Amino acid sequence: MSHTFSRRSALRLVGGAVAVAAATTAPGFVPGAHAEPGPGAGPRVEGLIRRLTLDEKISLLHGATDPESLGQAGFVPGVPRLGIPSLRLADGPAGVRVTRHATALPAPVLLASAFDPALARRYGQVIGREGRALGQDVLLSPMVNLIRAPYAGRNFETFSEDPLLAADLVAAEIRGIQGEGLIATVKHFALNNQEKDRQSVDVVVDEQTLHEVELRGFEAAVDAGTGAVMGAYNKVDGTYACENRPLLTGILRERWGFDGWVMTDWFAAHSTAAAITAGLDMEMPDGTYFGAALKSAVRSGGVAEAYVDRAVRRILGVMDRFGLLDGSAPARPARDAKAGAAVALEVATAGATLLRNEHHALPFTGAAARDIAVVGPTGMLPFVSGGGSAHVVPDHADSPLDAIRARAGRGARVSYALGEDLFGKAVPASALSPALTTEGQNVPAGQAWSYDGTLTVAEADEWTLVIHYSGERPKVLLDGQDLFPVAPGYGEYFSGGLVSAAPDGLAVRRATLNLAAGAHTLKITADGGTAGQVFRLRRVTGATRAQDVAEAVRAARAAHSVVLFAYEDATEGLDRTTIALPGHQEHLIEAVSAANPRTTVVLNTSSSTSMPWLRRTAAVLQMYYPGQEGAAATTAVLFGDRDPGGRLTQSFAVDDDHHPVAGDPRRYPGVDGTEEYSEGIHAGYRWYDAEGVRPLFPFGHGLSYTSFAYDDVRVRQDRRGLRVEFTVRNTGRRDGIEVAQVYVGPSPRLELDQAVRALGGYRRLALRAGERRRVTVRVAARTLSSWDPKKHGWVLGTGHRTVWVGASSRDLRLRTTAEVRA
């Protein structure tokens, strides 16, 4: 169901002489206080501020080193003499990221695919409970930046290209997190929609686009009572987001009434006076600008102490709301790993999105379920999560191959072929002179090791050299080129969730280059450090790839059905360079599906993917990063134990030349440090509609194992917006899931840019075979409104509005019109 706005939202939804009342939603329960913050801090907070020294106040405004770290991202020391506790802040878009085990939930983009705010709330409840159980006070999540560029490295950490869906889900998840007593932090405010140049790029956007597209999710988070907001790295219209007064004060505080605190992203502060006066309250993870520099600025008169008090008041106010100042917060619970795993499995199956299913290739039954070839590295290795701050140490993660074998049962034949080698094979001894054992060099603690020799290549070929190591990365020079240089800044620590670690836990890096036939100089140095280390040097070549593909083809020909697992490993800090699958997977899919047309491709990818191989396949199942229960969820859908209930929350482009930011470097990744949102309000599917471009798969697309029919649509207006009623019937022989979607066309009375159609609401339905259900979907007044930059406010789009009902943005089954009146 679509999100209904709180009373505060309703008061803001005023355009000209039109005021539209919106529904009041019950806030999530927060132990010890109210989820909806009051207009100001209470007497307890004011009393503390009067008693705090300047040094103590400033200590609350920046991060510090945790003397008893639990492996979390940040720490703010308390003031013990006044009973103010410390705060521990943990990453957590898909589970709590500390050094201990936690439930590794599916990526948020997979959660969003379920189109189910109630499920998003349960997702948040798992994180909220586990965060407190694992000693944390603040969660650095959820992320609600829109999916704008298909290349963005963190698309898997967020929800959708559609602002309504993103707003609904972020609000529900925050209520779930905070209902367990953990403070949520919505991020990254604002316009942080790419990783490339994220710390410096200047995002230029018009006022209408800013409010209608990017900010709707953040506003919903504020309405849901989020305790904190994280400022983004990038600039917005020339000013860094973390010192941008129009954002931090004008919109966040004055327009939306937010009274929690604003923190920087890690190392995203750039000033002292400009930042704190603009509305920034906390610098993380240290005090470069809000430590000694802030104290000096206050002492010199450069910053009034009232600004320090304001920031402290905001932080303590949230702590008080969560019972952290008076001891009313409940005792930390124990982890409930079983309950967490159950939600992880439910989310992964609910979000599983079937993109293609020719001739009912799925679900597997009969011979198809008894004779299967599994192909691909992620068929053997569980792909749990993406890299960077989304990585979680899971309780367990089973192999999809093992899960498929168990489900196929005794007597079934399930074979396996690697297909695409992620971790390399041993370098032949004959290729190295002098002789070198590359499969397990041990370097004792305190010692150094070196090799100076020759690598001889028999014939010109593409080589990928792969280093596996347990300590400081060995240095490998080939013909004088450093193959594995240390990445600058935090880039060294941002690596993928799959390809950066070998199955035995050693860290992995790769370098691909074309080598001519003949001898190449090879120099290796390794340091044992304080604990000693082991390393391996391996390779993947054209010859080894051909062997792997040939093995996969043989396995495919010998089996009735094939499940080919394909991957794309995304991470914070790095954008993709193409929407095509990495490596040589496209060739693998083409070869295997040519050998066996009954090939199902399971995609463990972060975002949209091009599929030039699509028509060769029988089925395509999008599973994104499915968390610790991904193997069980994937298997349940493949065998029909669960209907694939997911729908795309982003459009899939045909190729790199046909999507909203293609062909215009000003849109992505930016020119001369500036990125322009020149597509305006036409984000995602709106762009495809406006430009008349056909996507590979449209927003909202997803198949079921049954079929559905729609009829009898009726629309009427009430004080909350439009009430759209229609009937959905399961016309197949199986129970199934449908996500009914309502879209609304433009208003003829607004001289503003409007979408051809925009998502107005949706309803996830579980229908038994033959069941008919009357469905009501509400389209909120906000969705019927546009932002008028001349009035700096929302205006209701009155007049005749077209209303569509269907199964995706391009599969529209019913159409009618509604007269929207002021």
PDB file of C-alpha atoms in Angstrom, residues 117-330:
ATOM      1  CA  PRO A 117       5.849  -1.580   3.431  1.00  0.00           C
ATOM      2  CA  ALA A 118       4.717  -4.019   6.138  1.00  0.00           C
ATOM      3  CA  LEU A 119       7.612  -6.293   5.195  1.00  0.00           C
ATOM      4  CA  ALA A 120       9.959  -3.304   5.223  1.00  0.00           C
ATOM      5  CA  ARG A 121       8.873  -2.619   8.782  1.00  0.00           C
ATOM      6  CA  ARG A 122       9.687  -6.189   9.824  1.00  0.00           C
ATOM      7  CA  TYR A 123      13.036  -5.851   8.073  1.00  0.00           C
ATOM      8  CA  GLY A 124      13.686  -2.752  10.181  1.00  0.00           C
ATOM      9  CA  GLN A 125      12.596  -4.541  13.343  1.00  0.00           C
ATOM     10  CA  VAL A 126      15.231  -7.238  12.818  1.00  0.00           C
ATOM     11  CA  ILE A 127      17.954  -4.614  12.389  1.00  0.00           C
ATOM     12  CA  GLY A 128      16.667  -2.568  15.319  1.00  0.00           C
ATOM     13  CA  ARG A 129      16.628  -5.510  17.720  1.00  0.00           C
ATOM     14  CA  GLU A 130      20.006  -6.813  16.580  1.00  0.00           C
ATOM     15  CA  GLY A 131      21.588  -3.365  16.706  1.00  0.00           C
ATOM     16  CA  ARG A 132      20.677  -3.008  20.349  1.00  0.00           C
ATOM     17  CA  ALA A 133      21.606  -6.620  21.101  1.00  0.00           C
ATOM     18  CA  LEU A 134      25.033  -6.023  19.574  1.00  0.00           C
ATOM     19  CA  GLY A 135      25.704  -2.974  21.732  1.00  0.00           C
ATOM     20  CA  GLN A 136      24.787  -0.259  19.233  1.00  0.00           C
ATOM     21  CA  ASP A 137      22.777   2.910  19.768  1.00  0.00           C
ATOM     22  CA  VAL A 138      22.575   4.479  16.297  1.00  0.00           C
ATOM     23  CA  LEU A 139      22.096   2.805  12.919  1.00  0.00           C
ATOM     24  CA  LEU A 140      23.675   4.530   9.904  1.00  0.00           C
ATOM     25  CA  SER A 141      20.793   3.545   7.674  1.00  0.00           C
ATOM     26  CA  PRO A 142      18.483   3.444   5.733  1.00  0.00           C
ATOM     27  CA  MET A 143      19.648   4.960   2.469  1.00  0.00           C
ATOM     28  CA  VAL A 144      16.937   6.570   0.358  1.00  0.00           C
ATOM     29  CA  ASN A 145      18.818   8.256  -2.496  1.00  0.00           C
ATOM     30  CA  LEU A 146      17.036   7.385  -5.720  1.00  0.00           C
ATOM     31  CA  ILE A 147      18.393   4.990  -8.326  1.00  0.00           C
ATOM     32  CA  ARG A 148      19.212   7.520 -11.027  1.00  0.00           C
ATOM     33  CA  ALA A 149      22.251   6.161 -12.885  1.00  0.00           C
ATOM     34  CA  PRO A 150      22.386   2.402 -13.479  1.00  0.00           C
ATOM     35  CA  TYR A 151      26.129   2.546 -12.838  1.00  0.00           C
ATOM     36  CA  ALA A 152      25.941   3.827  -9.267  1.00  0.00           C
ATOM     37  CA  GLY A 153      27.842   1.465  -6.993  1.00  0.00           C
ATOM     38  CA  ARG A 154      25.352   1.670  -4.135  1.00  0.00           C
ATOM     39  CA  ASN A 155      22.124   1.104  -6.049  1.00  0.00           C
ATOM     40  CA  PHE A 156      21.719  -2.178  -4.184  1.00  0.00           C
ATOM     41  CA  GLU A 157      21.727  -0.307  -0.847  1.00  0.00           C
ATOM     42  CA  THR A 158      18.692   1.778  -1.698  1.00  0.00           C
ATOM     43  CA  PHE A 159      15.163   1.157  -2.903  1.00  0.00           C
ATOM     44  CA  SER A 160      13.962   2.476  -6.214  1.00  0.00           C
ATOM     45  CA  GLU A 161      13.956   4.970  -9.054  1.00  0.00           C
ATOM     46  CA  ASP A 162      10.437   5.986  -8.000  1.00  0.00           C
ATOM     47  CA  PRO A 163      10.077   8.590  -5.220  1.00  0.00           C
ATOM     48  CA  LEU A 164       6.704   7.324  -3.937  1.00  0.00           C
ATOM     49  CA  LEU A 165       7.852   3.735  -3.492  1.00  0.00           C
ATOM     50  CA  ALA A 166      11.108   4.869  -1.882  1.00  0.00           C
ATOM     51  CA  ALA A 167       9.212   7.133   0.521  1.00  0.00           C
ATOM     52  CA  ASP A 168       6.810   4.400   1.570  1.00  0.00           C
ATOM     53  CA  LEU A 169       9.566   1.900   2.262  1.00  0.00           C
ATOM     54  CA  VAL A 170      11.988   4.173   4.068  1.00  0.00           C
ATOM     55  CA  ALA A 171       9.237   5.355   6.419  1.00  0.00           C
ATOM     56  CA  ALA A 172       8.179   1.803   7.210  1.00  0.00           C
ATOM     57  CA  GLU A 173      11.738   0.610   7.783  1.00  0.00           C
ATOM     58  CA  ILE A 174      12.518   3.526  10.106  1.00  0.00           C
ATOM     59  CA  ARG A 175       9.419   2.782  12.162  1.00  0.00           C
ATOM     60  CA  GLY A 176      10.611  -0.799  12.449  1.00  0.00           C
ATOM     61  CA  ILE A 177      14.153   0.151  13.470  1.00  0.00           C
ATOM     62  CA  GLN A 178      13.155   2.797  15.982  1.00  0.00           C
ATOM     63  CA  GLY A 179      10.319   0.753  17.391  1.00  0.00           C
ATOM     64  CA  GLU A 180      13.048  -1.500  18.788  1.00  0.00           C
ATOM     65  CA  GLY A 181      14.811   1.440  20.431  1.00  0.00           C
ATOM     66  CA  LEU A 182      17.642   1.930  17.902  1.00  0.00           C
ATOM     67  CA  ILE A 183      18.089   5.433  16.481  1.00  0.00           C
ATOM     68  CA  ALA A 184      17.835   5.449  12.672  1.00  0.00           C
ATOM     69  CA  THR A 185      19.851   7.709  10.355  1.00  0.00           C
ATOM     70  CA  VAL A 186      18.420   8.416   6.922  1.00  0.00           C
ATOM     71  CA  LYS A 187      21.112   9.087   4.310  1.00  0.00           C
ATOM     72  CA  HIS A 188      22.667  10.678   2.239  1.00  0.00           C
ATOM     73  CA  PHE A 189      21.125  14.150   2.330  1.00  0.00           C
ATOM     74  CA  ALA A 190      21.018  14.940  -0.518  1.00  0.00           C
ATOM     75  CA  LEU A 191      21.543  14.045  -4.189  1.00  0.00           C
ATOM     76  CA  ASN A 192      24.270  11.455  -3.545  1.00  0.00           C
ATOM     77  CA  ASN A 193      23.304   9.280  -6.513  1.00  0.00           C
ATOM     78  CA  GLN A 194      26.704   8.137  -7.727  1.00  0.00           C
ATOM     79  CA  GLU A 195      29.998   6.988  -6.232  1.00  0.00           C
ATOM     80  CA  LYS A 196      32.292   8.436  -8.885  1.00  0.00           C
ATOM     81  CA  ASP A 197      33.741  11.720  -7.599  1.00  0.00           C
ATOM     82  CA  ARG A 198      31.235  11.543  -4.758  1.00  0.00           C
ATOM     83  CA  GLN A 199      33.410  13.606  -2.421  1.00  0.00           C
ATOM     84  CA  SER A 200      33.737  16.537  -4.796  1.00  0.00           C
ATOM     85  CA  VAL A 201      31.090  16.517  -7.528  1.00  0.00           C
ATOM     86  CA  ASP A 202      28.769  19.526  -7.607  1.00  0.00           C
ATOM     87  CA  VAL A 203      25.170  18.463  -8.301  1.00  0.00           C
ATOM     88  CA  VAL A 204      23.078  21.065 -10.098  1.00  0.00           C
ATOM     89  CA  VAL A 205      19.332  20.529  -9.956  1.00  0.00           C
ATOM     90  CA  ASP A 206      16.263  22.695 -10.449  1.00  0.00           C
ATOM     91  CA  GLU A 207      13.880  23.301  -7.566  1.00  0.00           C
ATOM     92  CA  GLN A 208      10.986  21.278  -8.976  1.00  0.00           C
ATOM     93  CA  THR A 209      13.133  18.200  -9.584  1.00  0.00           C
ATOM     94  CA  LEU A 210      14.751  18.467  -6.170  1.00  0.00           C
ATOM     95  CA  HIS A 211      11.432  18.413  -4.324  1.00  0.00           C
ATOM     96  CA  GLU A 212       9.453  16.045  -6.533  1.00  0.00           C
ATOM     97  CA  VAL A 213      12.120  13.432  -7.119  1.00  0.00           C
ATOM     98  CA  GLU A 214      14.995  13.360  -4.639  1.00  0.00           C
ATOM     99  CA  LEU A 215      13.578  14.821  -1.442  1.00  0.00           C
ATOM    100  CA  ARG A 216      10.323  12.920  -1.136  1.00  0.00           C
ATOM    101  CA  GLY A 217      11.987   9.943   0.557  1.00  0.00           C
ATOM    102  CA  PHE A 218      13.847  12.138   3.026  1.00  0.00           C
ATOM    103  CA  GLU A 219      10.669  13.991   3.918  1.00  0.00           C
ATOM    104  CA  ALA A 220       8.923  10.680   4.548  1.00  0.00           C
ATOM    105  CA  ALA A 221      11.793   9.678   6.831  1.00  0.00           C
ATOM    106  CA  VAL A 222      11.352  12.875   8.831  1.00  0.00           C
ATOM    107  CA  ASP A 223       7.607  12.242   9.060  1.00  0.00           C
ATOM    108  CA  ALA A 224       8.392   8.769  10.381  1.00  0.00           C
ATOM    109  CA  GLY A 225      10.410  10.338  13.201  1.00  0.00           C
ATOM    110  CA  THR A 226      13.958   9.488  12.145  1.00  0.00           C
ATOM    111  CA  GLY A 227      16.349  10.486  14.897  1.00  0.00           C
ATOM    112  CA  ALA A 228      19.244  11.476  12.652  1.00  0.00           C
ATOM    113  CA  VAL A 229      20.078  12.537   9.116  1.00  0.00           C
ATOM    114  CA  MET A 230      23.438  11.966   7.444  1.00  0.00           C
ATOM    115  CA  GLY A 231      24.721  14.687   5.144  1.00  0.00           C
ATOM    116  CA  ALA A 232      26.157  13.688   1.775  1.00  0.00           C
ATOM    117  CA  TYR A 233      29.702  14.061   0.456  1.00  0.00           C
ATOM    118  CA  ASN A 234      28.808  15.960  -2.695  1.00  0.00           C
ATOM    119  CA  LYS A 235      28.092  19.609  -3.275  1.00  0.00           C
ATOM    120  CA  VAL A 236      24.604  20.827  -4.087  1.00  0.00           C
ATOM    121  CA  ASP A 237      24.439  23.920  -6.287  1.00  0.00           C
ATOM    122  CA  GLY A 238      28.002  24.854  -5.398  1.00  0.00           C
ATOM    123  CA  THR A 239      27.981  24.223  -1.632  1.00  0.00           C
ATOM    124  CA  TYR A 240      28.957  21.034   0.164  1.00  0.00           C
ATOM    125  CA  ALA A 241      25.872  19.236   1.426  1.00  0.00           C
ATOM    126  CA  CYS A 242      27.198  19.179   5.000  1.00  0.00           C
ATOM    127  CA  GLU A 243      27.376  22.953   5.124  1.00  0.00           C
ATOM    128  CA  ASN A 244      24.452  23.738   2.844  1.00  0.00           C
ATOM    129  CA  ARG A 245      22.082  26.026   4.737  1.00  0.00           C
ATOM    130  CA  PRO A 246      19.178  25.798   2.241  1.00  0.00           C
ATOM    131  CA  LEU A 247      19.208  22.017   2.706  1.00  0.00           C
ATOM    132  CA  LEU A 248      20.052  21.652   6.393  1.00  0.00           C
ATOM    133  CA  THR A 249      18.020  24.541   7.730  1.00  0.00           C
ATOM    134  CA  GLY A 250      15.674  25.848   5.047  1.00  0.00           C
ATOM    135  CA  ILE A 251      14.237  22.509   3.953  1.00  0.00           C
ATOM    136  CA  LEU A 252      15.058  20.037   6.707  1.00  0.00           C
ATOM    137  CA  ARG A 253      14.316  22.210   9.746  1.00  0.00           C
ATOM    138  CA  GLU A 254      12.065  25.053   8.693  1.00  0.00           C
ATOM    139  CA  ARG A 255       9.939  23.384   6.026  1.00  0.00           C
ATOM    140  CA  TRP A 256       9.828  19.826   7.396  1.00  0.00           C
ATOM    141  CA  GLY A 257      10.174  20.504  11.117  1.00  0.00           C
ATOM    142  CA  PHE A 258      13.007  18.027  11.716  1.00  0.00           C
ATOM    143  CA  ASP A 259      14.387  18.276  15.257  1.00  0.00           C
ATOM    144  CA  GLY A 260      16.824  15.389  15.365  1.00  0.00           C
ATOM    145  CA  TRP A 261      20.497  15.809  14.598  1.00  0.00           C
ATOM    146  CA  VAL A 262      22.483  15.990  11.370  1.00  0.00           C
ATOM    147  CA  MET A 263      25.846  14.222  11.129  1.00  0.00           C
ATOM    148  CA  THR A 264      28.369  14.137   8.339  1.00  0.00           C
ATOM    149  CA  ASP A 265      29.158  11.145   6.272  1.00  0.00           C
ATOM    150  CA  TRP A 266      32.611   9.900   7.272  1.00  0.00           C
ATOM    151  CA  PHE A 267      35.170  12.681   6.595  1.00  0.00           C
ATOM    152  CA  ALA A 268      32.553  14.781   4.773  1.00  0.00           C
ATOM    153  CA  ALA A 269      33.087  17.955   6.846  1.00  0.00           C
ATOM    154  CA  HIS A 270      34.897  20.854   5.177  1.00  0.00           C
ATOM    155  CA  SER A 271      34.565  23.735   7.612  1.00  0.00           C
ATOM    156  CA  THR A 272      33.800  24.756  11.159  1.00  0.00           C
ATOM    157  CA  ALA A 273      31.842  28.006  11.255  1.00  0.00           C
ATOM    158  CA  ALA A 274      30.100  27.565   7.908  1.00  0.00           C
ATOM    159  CA  ALA A 275      29.010  24.034   8.759  1.00  0.00           C
ATOM    160  CA  ILE A 276      27.680  24.534  12.290  1.00  0.00           C
ATOM    161  CA  THR A 277      25.856  27.751  11.436  1.00  0.00           C
ATOM    162  CA  ALA A 278      24.317  26.091   8.358  1.00  0.00           C
ATOM    163  CA  GLY A 279      22.802  23.359  10.521  1.00  0.00           C
ATOM    164  CA  LEU A 280      25.378  20.566  10.864  1.00  0.00           C
ATOM    165  CA  ASP A 281      25.442  19.104  14.383  1.00  0.00           C
ATOM    166  CA  MET A 282      28.010  16.305  14.401  1.00  0.00           C
ATOM    167  CA  GLU A 283      31.255  15.576  12.570  1.00  0.00           C
ATOM    168  CA  MET A 284      32.223  11.957  12.015  1.00  0.00           C
ATOM    169  CA  PRO A 285      34.371  10.032  12.594  1.00  0.00           C
ATOM    170  CA  ASP A 286      36.706  12.531  14.285  1.00  0.00           C
ATOM    171  CA  GLY A 287      36.956  16.164  15.323  1.00  0.00           C
ATOM    172  CA  THR A 288      39.002  17.782  12.576  1.00  0.00           C
ATOM    173  CA  TYR A 289      36.551  20.698  12.310  1.00  0.00           C
ATOM    174  CA  PHE A 290      34.245  20.223  15.304  1.00  0.00           C
ATOM    175  CA  GLY A 291      36.958  19.550  17.884  1.00  0.00           C
ATOM    176  CA  ALA A 292      39.760  21.958  18.779  1.00  0.00           C
ATOM    177  CA  ALA A 293      38.925  24.139  15.773  1.00  0.00           C
ATOM    178  CA  LEU A 294      35.366  24.634  17.031  1.00  0.00           C
ATOM    179  CA  LYS A 295      36.544  25.470  20.542  1.00  0.00           C
ATOM    180  CA  SER A 296      38.955  28.024  19.132  1.00  0.00           C
ATOM    181  CA  ALA A 297      36.215  29.541  16.979  1.00  0.00           C
ATOM    182  CA  VAL A 298      33.926  29.903  20.005  1.00  0.00           C
ATOM    183  CA  ARG A 299      36.687  31.418  22.145  1.00  0.00           C
ATOM    184  CA  SER A 300      37.589  33.913  19.424  1.00  0.00           C
ATOM    185  CA  GLY A 301      33.986  34.900  18.760  1.00  0.00           C
ATOM    186  CA  GLY A 302      33.950  33.383  15.284  1.00  0.00           C
ATOM    187  CA  VAL A 303      31.123  31.035  16.311  1.00  0.00           C
ATOM    188  CA  ALA A 304      28.558  31.945  18.945  1.00  0.00           C
ATOM    189  CA  GLU A 305      28.286  29.343  21.690  1.00  0.00           C
ATOM    190  CA  ALA A 306      24.547  29.317  21.030  1.00  0.00           C
ATOM    191  CA  TYR A 307      25.258  27.292  17.868  1.00  0.00           C
ATOM    192  CA  VAL A 308      27.129  24.723  19.937  1.00  0.00           C
ATOM    193  CA  ASP A 309      24.222  24.617  22.384  1.00  0.00           C
ATOM    194  CA  ARG A 310      21.797  24.162  19.501  1.00  0.00           C
ATOM    195  CA  ALA A 311      23.687  21.154  18.172  1.00  0.00           C
ATOM    196  CA  VAL A 312      24.024  19.615  21.631  1.00  0.00           C
ATOM    197  CA  ARG A 313      20.324  20.180  22.263  1.00  0.00           C
ATOM    198  CA  ARG A 314      19.416  18.301  19.101  1.00  0.00           C
ATOM    199  CA  ILE A 315      21.611  15.321  19.944  1.00  0.00           C
ATOM    200  CA  LEU A 316      20.545  15.121  23.578  1.00  0.00           C
ATOM    201  CA  GLY A 317      16.927  15.635  22.591  1.00  0.00           C
ATOM    202  CA  VAL A 318      16.992  12.468  20.487  1.00  0.00           C
ATOM    203  CA  MET A 319      18.839  10.573  23.211  1.00  0.00           C
ATOM    204  CA  ASP A 320      16.178  11.662  25.683  1.00  0.00           C
ATOM    205  CA  ARG A 321      13.418  10.570  23.335  1.00  0.00           C
ATOM    206  CA  PHE A 322      14.933   7.091  23.265  1.00  0.00           C
ATOM    207  CA  GLY A 323      15.303   6.871  27.023  1.00  0.00           C
ATOM    208  CA  LEU A 324      19.100   7.105  26.987  1.00  0.00           C
ATOM    209  CA  LEU A 325      19.337   9.989  29.462  1.00  0.00           C
ATOM    210  CA  ASP A 326      17.001   8.857  32.236  1.00  0.00           C
ATOM    211  CA  GLY A 327      17.638   5.128  32.129  1.00  0.00           C
ATOM    212  CA  SER A 328      14.167   4.335  30.820  1.00  0.00           C
ATOM    213  CA  ALA A 329      15.487   2.530  27.722  1.00  0.00           C
ATOM    214  CA  PRO A 330      14.793  -1.176  28.163  1.00  0.00           C
TER     215      PRO A 330
END
